[in-house]
mmCIF file of C-alpha atoms in Angstrom:
data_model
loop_
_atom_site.group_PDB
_atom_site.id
_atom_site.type_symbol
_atom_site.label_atom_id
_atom_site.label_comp_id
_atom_site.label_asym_id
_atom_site.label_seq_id
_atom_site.Cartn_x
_atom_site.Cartn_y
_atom_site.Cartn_z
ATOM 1 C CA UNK A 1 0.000 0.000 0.000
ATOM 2 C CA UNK A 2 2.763 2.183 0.819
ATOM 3 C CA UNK A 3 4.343 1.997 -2.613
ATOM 4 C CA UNK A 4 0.757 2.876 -4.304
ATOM 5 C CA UNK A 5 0.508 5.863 -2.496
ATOM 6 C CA UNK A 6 4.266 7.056 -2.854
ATOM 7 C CA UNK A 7 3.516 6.614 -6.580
ATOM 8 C CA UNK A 8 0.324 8.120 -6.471
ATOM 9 C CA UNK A 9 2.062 10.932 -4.853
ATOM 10 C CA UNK A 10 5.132 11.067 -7.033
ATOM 11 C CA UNK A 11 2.658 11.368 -10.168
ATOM 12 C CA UNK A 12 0.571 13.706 -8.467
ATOM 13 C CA UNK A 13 3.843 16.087 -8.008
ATOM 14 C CA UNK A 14 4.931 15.572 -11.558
ATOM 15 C CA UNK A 15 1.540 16.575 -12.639
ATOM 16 C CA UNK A 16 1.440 19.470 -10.495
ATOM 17 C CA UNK A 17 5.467 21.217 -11.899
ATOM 18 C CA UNK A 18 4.517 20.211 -15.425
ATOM 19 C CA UNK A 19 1.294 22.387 -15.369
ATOM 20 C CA UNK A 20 2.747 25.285 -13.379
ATOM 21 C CA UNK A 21 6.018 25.114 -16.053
ATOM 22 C CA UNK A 22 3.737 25.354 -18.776
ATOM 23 C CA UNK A 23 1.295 28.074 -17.359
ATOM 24 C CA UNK A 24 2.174 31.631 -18.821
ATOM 25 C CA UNK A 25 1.800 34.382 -17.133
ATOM 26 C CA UNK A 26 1.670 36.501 -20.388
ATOM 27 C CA UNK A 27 0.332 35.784 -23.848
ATOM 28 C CA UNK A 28 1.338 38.092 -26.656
ATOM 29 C CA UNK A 29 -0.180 38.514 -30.417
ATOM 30 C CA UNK A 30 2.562 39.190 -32.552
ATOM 31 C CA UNK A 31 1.001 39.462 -36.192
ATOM 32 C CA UNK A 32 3.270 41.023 -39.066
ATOM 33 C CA UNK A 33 0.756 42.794 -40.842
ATOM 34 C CA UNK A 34 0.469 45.316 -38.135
ATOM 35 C CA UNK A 35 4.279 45.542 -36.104
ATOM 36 C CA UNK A 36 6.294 44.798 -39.666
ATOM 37 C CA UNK A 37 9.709 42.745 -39.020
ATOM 38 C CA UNK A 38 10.582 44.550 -35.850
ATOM 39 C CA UNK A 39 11.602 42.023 -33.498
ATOM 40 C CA UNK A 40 9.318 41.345 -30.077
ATOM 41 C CA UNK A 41 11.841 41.340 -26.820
ATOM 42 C CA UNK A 42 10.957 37.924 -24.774
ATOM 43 C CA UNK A 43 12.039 35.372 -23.507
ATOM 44 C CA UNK A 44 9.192 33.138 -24.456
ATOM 45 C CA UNK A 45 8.703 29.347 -23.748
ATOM 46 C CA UNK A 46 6.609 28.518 -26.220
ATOM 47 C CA UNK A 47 4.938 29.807 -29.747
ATOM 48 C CA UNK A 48 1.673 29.067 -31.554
ATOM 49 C CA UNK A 49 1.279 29.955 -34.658
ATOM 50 C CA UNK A 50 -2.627 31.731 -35.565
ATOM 51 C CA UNK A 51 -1.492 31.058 -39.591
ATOM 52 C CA UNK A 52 1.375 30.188 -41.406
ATOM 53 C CA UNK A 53 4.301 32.037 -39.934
ATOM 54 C CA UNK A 54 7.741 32.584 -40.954
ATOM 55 C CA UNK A 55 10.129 34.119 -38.035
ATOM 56 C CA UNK A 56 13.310 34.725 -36.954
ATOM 57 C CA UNK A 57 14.169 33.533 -33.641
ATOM 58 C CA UNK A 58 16.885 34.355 -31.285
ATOM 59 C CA UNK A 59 17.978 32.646 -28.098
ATOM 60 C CA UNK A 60 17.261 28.956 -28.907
ATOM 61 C CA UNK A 61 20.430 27.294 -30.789
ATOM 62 C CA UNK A 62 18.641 23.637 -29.893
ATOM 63 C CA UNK A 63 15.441 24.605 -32.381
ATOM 64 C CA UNK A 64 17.561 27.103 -35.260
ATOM 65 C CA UNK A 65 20.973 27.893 -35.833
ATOM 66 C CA UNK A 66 21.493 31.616 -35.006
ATOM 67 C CA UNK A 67 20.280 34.262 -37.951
ATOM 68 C CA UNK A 68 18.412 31.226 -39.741
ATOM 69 C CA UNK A 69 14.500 31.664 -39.835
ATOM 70 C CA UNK A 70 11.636 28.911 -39.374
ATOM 71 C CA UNK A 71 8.813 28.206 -40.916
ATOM 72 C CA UNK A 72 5.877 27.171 -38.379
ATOM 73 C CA UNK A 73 2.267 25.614 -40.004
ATOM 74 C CA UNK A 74 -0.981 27.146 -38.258
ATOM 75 C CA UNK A 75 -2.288 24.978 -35.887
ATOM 76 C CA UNK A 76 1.474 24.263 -34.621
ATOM 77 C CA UNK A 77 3.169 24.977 -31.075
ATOM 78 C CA UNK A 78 6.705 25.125 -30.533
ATOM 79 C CA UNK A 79 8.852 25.264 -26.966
ATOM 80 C CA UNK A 80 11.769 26.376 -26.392
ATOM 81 C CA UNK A 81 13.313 29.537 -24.831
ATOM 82 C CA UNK A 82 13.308 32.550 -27.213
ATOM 83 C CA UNK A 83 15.049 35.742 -25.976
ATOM 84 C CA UNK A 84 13.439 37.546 -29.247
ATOM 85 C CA UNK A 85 11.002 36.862 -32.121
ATOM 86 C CA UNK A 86 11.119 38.712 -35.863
ATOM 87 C CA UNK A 87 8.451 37.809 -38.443
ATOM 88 C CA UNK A 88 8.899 37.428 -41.521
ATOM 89 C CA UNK A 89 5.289 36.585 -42.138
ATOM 90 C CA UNK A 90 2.359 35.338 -40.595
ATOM 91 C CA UNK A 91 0.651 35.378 -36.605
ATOM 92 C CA UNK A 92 1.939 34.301 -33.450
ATOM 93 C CA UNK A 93 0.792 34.140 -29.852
ATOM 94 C CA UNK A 94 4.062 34.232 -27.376
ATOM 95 C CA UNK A 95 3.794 33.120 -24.403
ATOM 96 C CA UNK A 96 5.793 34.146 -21.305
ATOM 97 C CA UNK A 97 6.544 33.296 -17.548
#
């Protein structure tokens, strides 16, 4: 019984860090039609893209190599950690911590 609850416990705990990591504190529209290419100042955790998108990102080697851009499908999220976003194209919502 003791080793059901622990796990019970242990899951519950994962559960718990894994929402609270993933809860942002700030969302933020970034559509090119209206702010251009100027880049948005993060860091973000995680982009969706509203419609096809087509952005710089800086901060993340793991996901781009530095200066290259990426092209994200509507519909699709990304994570990472992005000290700054530039589109090229496209709407994104950013989210924050």
């Amino acid at each position: 019984m003791d080793r059901t609850r622990d796990l019970a416990q242990g899951l519950s705990r994962i559960e718990n860090n894994t929402y609270t990591a993933l809860q942002p504190k700030k969302t933020t529209v970034i559509d090119f039609a209206v702010a251009g290419a100027a880049a948005t100042t993060g860091p973000f955790f995680a982009l969706t893209a509203l419609s096809d998108a087509v952005l710089d990102i800086s901060g993340d080697e793991n996901i781009v190599t530095p200066g290259a851009t990426l092209a994200i499908a509507k519909g699709i999220t990304i994570y990472g950690n992005f000290g700054s976003i530039e589109l090229d194209s496209g709407i994104v919502i950013a989210y924050s911590k």
